[in-house]
């Protein structure tokens, strides 16, 4: 009898070894990385082009700006919130940054905009056009505006205890309208050549400046979450805001500052996207596909929708998987709506896995 019971406990087919192994895999913080590697290898026989050096380079170029923005989203989600306004912040900062440093725009197009005669001079160039500090100043303005916009959204959420989903949705609509109003939906072109080097050049010709910036932001964000009191406060707010407040955690300040981080990372993402496109683009605020990618990558990485759980490393994994998925769907020449359906299903699966992980960890 004893030997039979021991045998049944260790037989893979009866939930012993296999059951424990599957639970460990599901609970592993590297699960998404494993899925990404398996997914990539599985795609090669069907889409050989996906493994070419040119395509891999293209995938990585899409990873960097998405990673930066998703880092800010991770901070907000760990508190139990969500920031839908990031793409609108990208739009506003892209337009204003480009307007400051543009070398010239068409007066016939921009003469009736609110920027004419203020940010854009009567001669058609930005107020710092041609100045040696035009690009650094424009970048600082973009980061400052991004932080202020994010902070305003976060302050309203924290001060009046509004649902983050609803308030950030309002901010998305409002700031998107502001971006369009600033230039009447016109792109701001003719940016300094030095600005575009952010996207296509880098240190020693190995990594682009976009890659270095993204990895630097991810590294600092990781240290902020894992090595600072503020990071511990963020997790505490996400786990139980009431208990955190009783314990002395400044819950409102934590929520507000997380949205500031989200706004700043959105502005950095705006820099990277604008440098690649070589223009300031107000239509970023209407790019729901980008918003889907940011939220999807963060959730797929393992940051809990319920708050209190998440890591920058997980977000990196999620961005890699979601970017690879988008690349594969594009190479398959699927229609726009089909791509949206597939991405939505993947996010749904990620949300289900989030629930399963919570059950495994509490079991």
mmCIF file of C-alpha atoms in Angstrom, residues 33-281:
data_model
loop_
_atom_site.group_PDB
_atom_site.id
_atom_site.type_symbol
_atom_site.label_atom_id
_atom_site.label_comp_id
_atom_site.label_asym_id
_atom_site.label_seq_id
_atom_site.Cartn_x
_atom_site.Cartn_y
_atom_site.Cartn_z
ATOM 1 C CA UNK A 33 10.744 35.216 -22.568
ATOM 2 C CA UNK A 34 10.390 31.461 -23.064
ATOM 3 C CA UNK A 35 7.198 31.998 -25.059
ATOM 4 C CA UNK A 36 8.922 34.656 -27.187
ATOM 5 C CA UNK A 37 11.827 32.361 -28.070
ATOM 6 C CA UNK A 38 9.534 29.422 -28.883
ATOM 7 C CA UNK A 39 7.249 31.681 -30.929
ATOM 8 C CA UNK A 40 10.192 33.063 -32.926
ATOM 9 C CA UNK A 41 11.589 29.616 -33.722
ATOM 10 C CA UNK A 42 8.129 28.292 -34.631
ATOM 11 C CA UNK A 43 7.590 31.127 -37.107
ATOM 12 C CA UNK A 44 10.789 30.584 -39.092
ATOM 13 C CA UNK A 45 9.517 27.654 -41.255
ATOM 14 C CA UNK A 46 6.375 29.616 -42.160
ATOM 15 C CA UNK A 47 7.889 33.106 -42.447
ATOM 16 C CA UNK A 48 11.615 32.666 -43.260
ATOM 17 C CA UNK A 49 12.043 36.411 -43.685
ATOM 18 C CA UNK A 50 11.420 36.926 -39.973
ATOM 19 C CA UNK A 51 14.881 35.569 -39.128
ATOM 20 C CA UNK A 52 16.822 37.790 -41.546
ATOM 21 C CA UNK A 53 19.233 40.361 -40.153
ATOM 22 C CA UNK A 54 17.308 43.199 -41.773
ATOM 23 C CA UNK A 55 14.014 42.147 -40.236
ATOM 24 C CA UNK A 56 15.535 41.587 -36.792
ATOM 25 C CA UNK A 57 17.023 45.081 -37.007
ATOM 26 C CA UNK A 58 13.590 46.421 -37.924
ATOM 27 C CA UNK A 59 11.998 44.609 -34.969
ATOM 28 C CA UNK A 60 14.554 46.064 -32.551
ATOM 29 C CA UNK A 61 14.049 49.576 -33.934
ATOM 30 C CA UNK A 62 10.367 49.204 -33.009
ATOM 31 C CA UNK A 63 11.214 47.796 -29.586
ATOM 32 C CA UNK A 64 13.063 50.847 -28.216
ATOM 33 C CA UNK A 65 10.377 53.580 -28.276
ATOM 34 C CA UNK A 66 7.677 51.101 -27.234
ATOM 35 C CA UNK A 67 9.827 49.939 -24.306
ATOM 36 C CA UNK A 68 10.326 53.476 -23.026
ATOM 37 C CA UNK A 69 6.596 54.216 -23.053
ATOM 38 C CA UNK A 70 5.720 50.820 -21.524
ATOM 39 C CA UNK A 71 8.123 51.495 -18.642
ATOM 40 C CA UNK A 72 5.970 54.453 -17.566
ATOM 41 C CA UNK A 73 2.822 52.381 -18.022
ATOM 42 C CA UNK A 74 4.346 49.733 -15.742
ATOM 43 C CA UNK A 75 4.736 52.241 -12.904
ATOM 44 C CA UNK A 76 1.086 53.262 -13.182
ATOM 45 C CA UNK A 77 -0.229 49.707 -13.488
ATOM 46 C CA UNK A 78 1.640 48.532 -10.399
ATOM 47 C CA UNK A 79 -0.369 51.092 -8.412
ATOM 48 C CA UNK A 80 -3.530 49.481 -9.780
ATOM 49 C CA UNK A 81 -4.211 52.161 -12.400
ATOM 50 C CA UNK A 82 -3.796 52.607 -16.142
ATOM 51 C CA UNK A 83 -2.697 55.572 -18.261
ATOM 52 C CA UNK A 84 -4.525 55.874 -21.575
ATOM 53 C CA UNK A 85 -3.304 59.439 -22.144
ATOM 54 C CA UNK A 86 0.250 58.511 -23.151
ATOM 55 C CA UNK A 87 -0.346 58.670 -26.913
ATOM 56 C CA UNK A 88 -1.888 62.140 -26.523
ATOM 57 C CA UNK A 89 1.173 63.289 -24.558
ATOM 58 C CA UNK A 90 3.319 61.921 -27.383
ATOM 59 C CA UNK A 91 1.310 63.984 -29.883
ATOM 60 C CA UNK A 92 1.498 67.287 -27.965
ATOM 61 C CA UNK A 93 5.202 67.001 -27.119
ATOM 62 C CA UNK A 94 6.054 65.908 -30.664
ATOM 63 C CA UNK A 95 4.397 68.989 -32.137
ATOM 64 C CA UNK A 96 5.794 71.496 -29.643
ATOM 65 C CA UNK A 97 9.319 70.074 -29.689
ATOM 66 C CA UNK A 98 9.394 70.119 -33.476
ATOM 67 C CA UNK A 99 7.966 73.654 -33.610
ATOM 68 C CA UNK A 100 10.733 74.962 -31.359
ATOM 69 C CA UNK A 101 13.591 73.651 -33.515
ATOM 70 C CA UNK A 102 12.155 73.494 -37.045
ATOM 71 C CA UNK A 103 14.344 75.161 -39.657
ATOM 72 C CA UNK A 104 11.329 76.387 -41.565
ATOM 73 C CA UNK A 105 7.674 75.688 -42.363
ATOM 74 C CA UNK A 106 5.313 76.838 -45.091
ATOM 75 C CA UNK A 107 3.810 80.201 -44.006
ATOM 76 C CA UNK A 108 0.705 79.525 -46.081
ATOM 77 C CA UNK A 109 0.016 76.417 -44.028
ATOM 78 C CA UNK A 110 0.964 77.621 -40.533
ATOM 79 C CA UNK A 111 0.044 81.318 -40.647
ATOM 80 C CA UNK A 112 -3.393 80.620 -39.152
ATOM 81 C CA UNK A 113 -2.178 78.344 -36.366
ATOM 82 C CA UNK A 114 -1.793 79.377 -32.732
ATOM 83 C CA UNK A 115 1.949 78.658 -32.948
ATOM 84 C CA UNK A 116 2.536 81.287 -35.637
ATOM 85 C CA UNK A 117 4.272 84.353 -34.291
ATOM 86 C CA UNK A 118 4.865 82.712 -30.901
ATOM 87 C CA UNK A 119 6.671 79.376 -31.079
ATOM 88 C CA UNK A 120 7.151 79.652 -34.848
ATOM 89 C CA UNK A 121 8.556 82.993 -35.987
ATOM 90 C CA UNK A 122 7.183 85.139 -38.781
ATOM 91 C CA UNK A 123 10.050 83.953 -40.977
ATOM 92 C CA UNK A 124 8.769 80.396 -40.701
ATOM 93 C CA UNK A 125 11.380 78.868 -38.426
ATOM 94 C CA UNK A 126 11.172 77.827 -34.794
ATOM 95 C CA UNK A 127 12.050 80.355 -32.096
ATOM 96 C CA UNK A 128 15.385 78.558 -31.639
ATOM 97 C CA UNK A 129 15.864 77.684 -35.311
ATOM 98 C CA UNK A 130 19.537 77.341 -36.184
ATOM 99 C CA UNK A 131 20.698 77.934 -32.624
ATOM 100 C CA UNK A 132 23.296 75.539 -31.222
ATOM 101 C CA UNK A 133 20.991 74.829 -28.269
ATOM 102 C CA UNK A 134 17.818 74.379 -30.333
ATOM 103 C CA UNK A 135 17.681 70.599 -30.109
ATOM 104 C CA UNK A 136 18.685 70.266 -26.409
ATOM 105 C CA UNK A 137 16.193 72.995 -25.496
ATOM 106 C CA UNK A 138 13.441 71.336 -27.530
ATOM 107 C CA UNK A 139 14.120 67.998 -25.841
ATOM 108 C CA UNK A 140 13.983 69.569 -22.384
ATOM 109 C CA UNK A 141 10.714 71.306 -23.255
ATOM 110 C CA UNK A 142 9.234 67.998 -24.431
ATOM 111 C CA UNK A 143 10.198 66.213 -21.208
ATOM 112 C CA UNK A 144 8.932 69.072 -19.046
ATOM 113 C CA UNK A 145 5.587 69.268 -20.832
ATOM 114 C CA UNK A 146 5.204 65.488 -20.744
ATOM 115 C CA UNK A 147 5.841 65.413 -16.999
ATOM 116 C CA UNK A 148 3.395 68.270 -16.369
ATOM 117 C CA UNK A 149 0.643 66.659 -18.446
ATOM 118 C CA UNK A 150 1.109 63.306 -16.736
ATOM 119 C CA UNK A 151 1.294 64.945 -13.328
ATOM 120 C CA UNK A 152 -1.928 66.878 -13.913
ATOM 121 C CA UNK A 153 -3.791 63.684 -14.822
ATOM 122 C CA UNK A 154 -2.343 61.851 -11.830
ATOM 123 C CA UNK A 155 -3.108 64.694 -9.430
ATOM 124 C CA UNK A 156 -6.771 64.804 -10.452
ATOM 125 C CA UNK A 157 -7.028 61.015 -10.074
ATOM 126 C CA UNK A 158 -5.377 61.042 -6.644
ATOM 127 C CA UNK A 159 -7.018 64.211 -5.310
ATOM 128 C CA UNK A 160 -10.602 63.317 -6.236
ATOM 129 C CA UNK A 161 -10.152 59.513 -6.113
ATOM 130 C CA UNK A 162 -11.376 59.078 -9.673
ATOM 131 C CA UNK A 163 -10.958 55.814 -11.614
ATOM 132 C CA UNK A 164 -7.672 56.013 -13.521
ATOM 133 C CA UNK A 165 -9.291 54.508 -16.601
ATOM 134 C CA UNK A 166 -11.926 57.228 -16.898
ATOM 135 C CA UNK A 167 -9.695 60.189 -16.061
ATOM 136 C CA UNK A 168 -6.869 59.104 -18.347
ATOM 137 C CA UNK A 169 -9.436 58.552 -21.111
ATOM 138 C CA UNK A 170 -10.640 62.135 -20.645
ATOM 139 C CA UNK A 171 -7.015 63.300 -20.738
ATOM 140 C CA UNK A 172 -6.472 61.298 -23.934
ATOM 141 C CA UNK A 173 -9.381 63.012 -25.669
ATOM 142 C CA UNK A 174 -8.500 66.485 -24.375
ATOM 143 C CA UNK A 175 -4.766 66.426 -25.096
ATOM 144 C CA UNK A 176 -5.310 64.789 -28.500
ATOM 145 C CA UNK A 177 -7.563 67.698 -29.410
ATOM 146 C CA UNK A 178 -4.902 70.141 -28.174
ATOM 147 C CA UNK A 179 -2.279 68.526 -30.427
ATOM 148 C CA UNK A 180 -4.537 68.877 -33.466
ATOM 149 C CA UNK A 181 -5.505 72.452 -32.510
ATOM 150 C CA UNK A 182 -1.880 73.569 -32.227
ATOM 151 C CA UNK A 183 -1.087 72.919 -35.894
ATOM 152 C CA UNK A 184 -4.519 72.324 -37.423
ATOM 153 C CA UNK A 185 -3.499 68.682 -38.044
ATOM 154 C CA UNK A 186 -0.399 69.713 -39.994
ATOM 155 C CA UNK A 187 2.924 67.938 -39.471
ATOM 156 C CA UNK A 188 5.936 70.056 -38.500
ATOM 157 C CA UNK A 189 8.774 69.145 -40.865
ATOM 158 C CA UNK A 190 12.281 70.368 -41.724
ATOM 159 C CA UNK A 191 13.884 69.444 -38.405
ATOM 160 C CA UNK A 192 17.638 69.741 -37.757
ATOM 161 C CA UNK A 193 19.683 66.851 -39.224
ATOM 162 C CA UNK A 194 21.210 66.243 -35.789
ATOM 163 C CA UNK A 195 17.766 65.322 -34.458
ATOM 164 C CA UNK A 196 17.310 62.391 -36.842
ATOM 165 C CA UNK A 197 20.639 60.900 -35.726
ATOM 166 C CA UNK A 198 18.893 59.831 -32.508
ATOM 167 C CA UNK A 199 17.088 57.159 -34.523
ATOM 168 C CA UNK A 200 19.755 55.957 -36.944
ATOM 169 C CA UNK A 201 23.138 56.511 -35.304
ATOM 170 C CA UNK A 202 24.679 55.566 -31.995
ATOM 171 C CA UNK A 203 27.719 54.812 -29.928
ATOM 172 C CA UNK A 204 30.469 53.082 -31.904
ATOM 173 C CA UNK A 205 28.008 52.232 -34.670
ATOM 174 C CA UNK A 206 26.769 49.254 -32.636
ATOM 175 C CA UNK A 207 23.677 50.463 -30.801
ATOM 176 C CA UNK A 208 21.544 53.384 -31.935
ATOM 177 C CA UNK A 209 20.961 56.280 -29.597
ATOM 178 C CA UNK A 210 17.361 55.084 -29.401
ATOM 179 C CA UNK A 211 18.564 51.744 -28.020
ATOM 180 C CA UNK A 212 20.910 53.386 -25.532
ATOM 181 C CA UNK A 213 18.206 55.782 -24.359
ATOM 182 C CA UNK A 214 15.634 53.002 -23.996
ATOM 183 C CA UNK A 215 17.996 50.718 -22.095
ATOM 184 C CA UNK A 216 19.078 53.621 -19.891
ATOM 185 C CA UNK A 217 15.467 54.506 -19.051
ATOM 186 C CA UNK A 218 14.650 50.849 -18.345
ATOM 187 C CA UNK A 219 17.714 50.534 -16.099
ATOM 188 C CA UNK A 220 16.857 53.638 -14.083
ATOM 189 C CA UNK A 221 13.231 52.560 -13.783
ATOM 190 C CA UNK A 222 14.319 49.133 -12.537
ATOM 191 C CA UNK A 223 16.512 50.702 -9.872
ATOM 192 C CA UNK A 224 13.659 53.006 -8.899
ATOM 193 C CA UNK A 225 11.309 50.088 -8.319
ATOM 194 C CA UNK A 226 13.739 47.672 -6.690
ATOM 195 C CA UNK A 227 16.182 49.857 -4.765
ATOM 196 C CA UNK A 228 14.263 52.859 -3.442
ATOM 197 C CA UNK A 229 11.647 53.593 -0.802
ATOM 198 C CA UNK A 230 9.496 55.127 -3.521
ATOM 199 C CA UNK A 231 9.507 51.757 -5.319
ATOM 200 C CA UNK A 232 8.329 49.973 -2.180
ATOM 201 C CA UNK A 233 5.598 52.573 -1.776
ATOM 202 C CA UNK A 234 4.406 51.914 -5.332
ATOM 203 C CA UNK A 235 3.968 48.207 -4.635
ATOM 204 C CA UNK A 236 2.290 48.943 -1.305
ATOM 205 C CA UNK A 237 -0.262 51.241 -2.964
ATOM 206 C CA UNK A 238 -1.013 48.619 -5.609
ATOM 207 C CA UNK A 239 -1.464 45.825 -3.081
ATOM 208 C CA UNK A 240 -3.729 47.704 -0.692
ATOM 209 C CA UNK A 241 -4.023 51.514 -0.821
ATOM 210 C CA UNK A 242 -5.996 51.664 2.422
ATOM 211 C CA UNK A 243 -3.413 49.649 4.351
ATOM 212 C CA UNK A 244 -0.634 51.662 2.698
ATOM 213 C CA UNK A 245 -2.214 54.942 3.833
ATOM 214 C CA UNK A 246 -2.576 53.645 7.396
ATOM 215 C CA UNK A 247 1.089 52.609 7.314
ATOM 216 C CA UNK A 248 2.133 56.154 6.459
ATOM 217 C CA UNK A 249 2.578 55.842 2.708
ATOM 218 C CA UNK A 250 1.683 59.122 0.926
ATOM 219 C CA UNK A 251 -0.711 57.389 -1.453
ATOM 220 C CA UNK A 252 -1.796 60.507 -3.353
ATOM 221 C CA UNK A 253 1.784 61.626 -3.968
ATOM 222 C CA UNK A 254 2.800 58.152 -5.104
ATOM 223 C CA UNK A 255 -0.044 57.984 -7.639
ATOM 224 C CA UNK A 256 0.683 61.497 -8.893
ATOM 225 C CA UNK A 257 4.400 60.858 -9.310
ATOM 226 C CA UNK A 258 3.783 57.572 -11.107
ATOM 227 C CA UNK A 259 1.762 59.499 -13.676
ATOM 228 C CA UNK A 260 4.597 62.038 -13.888
ATOM 229 C CA UNK A 261 6.938 59.151 -14.719
ATOM 230 C CA UNK A 262 4.425 57.922 -17.290
ATOM 231 C CA UNK A 263 4.253 61.389 -18.863
ATOM 232 C CA UNK A 264 8.032 61.774 -19.007
ATOM 233 C CA UNK A 265 8.519 58.344 -20.593
ATOM 234 C CA UNK A 266 5.783 59.164 -23.110
ATOM 235 C CA UNK A 267 7.703 62.348 -23.974
ATOM 236 C CA UNK A 268 10.921 60.356 -24.407
ATOM 237 C CA UNK A 269 9.024 57.964 -26.643
ATOM 238 C CA UNK A 270 7.820 61.010 -28.556
ATOM 239 C CA UNK A 271 11.443 62.051 -29.101
ATOM 240 C CA UNK A 272 12.331 58.632 -30.503
ATOM 241 C CA UNK A 273 9.294 58.399 -32.788
ATOM 242 C CA UNK A 274 9.641 61.998 -34.008
ATOM 243 C CA UNK A 275 13.331 61.482 -34.730
ATOM 244 C CA UNK A 276 12.557 58.389 -36.782
ATOM 245 C CA UNK A 277 9.800 60.132 -38.768
ATOM 246 C CA UNK A 278 11.775 63.428 -38.885
ATOM 247 C CA UNK A 279 8.650 65.414 -38.053
ATOM 248 C CA UNK A 280 6.343 66.560 -35.283
ATOM 249 C CA UNK A 281 3.095 64.635 -35.758
#
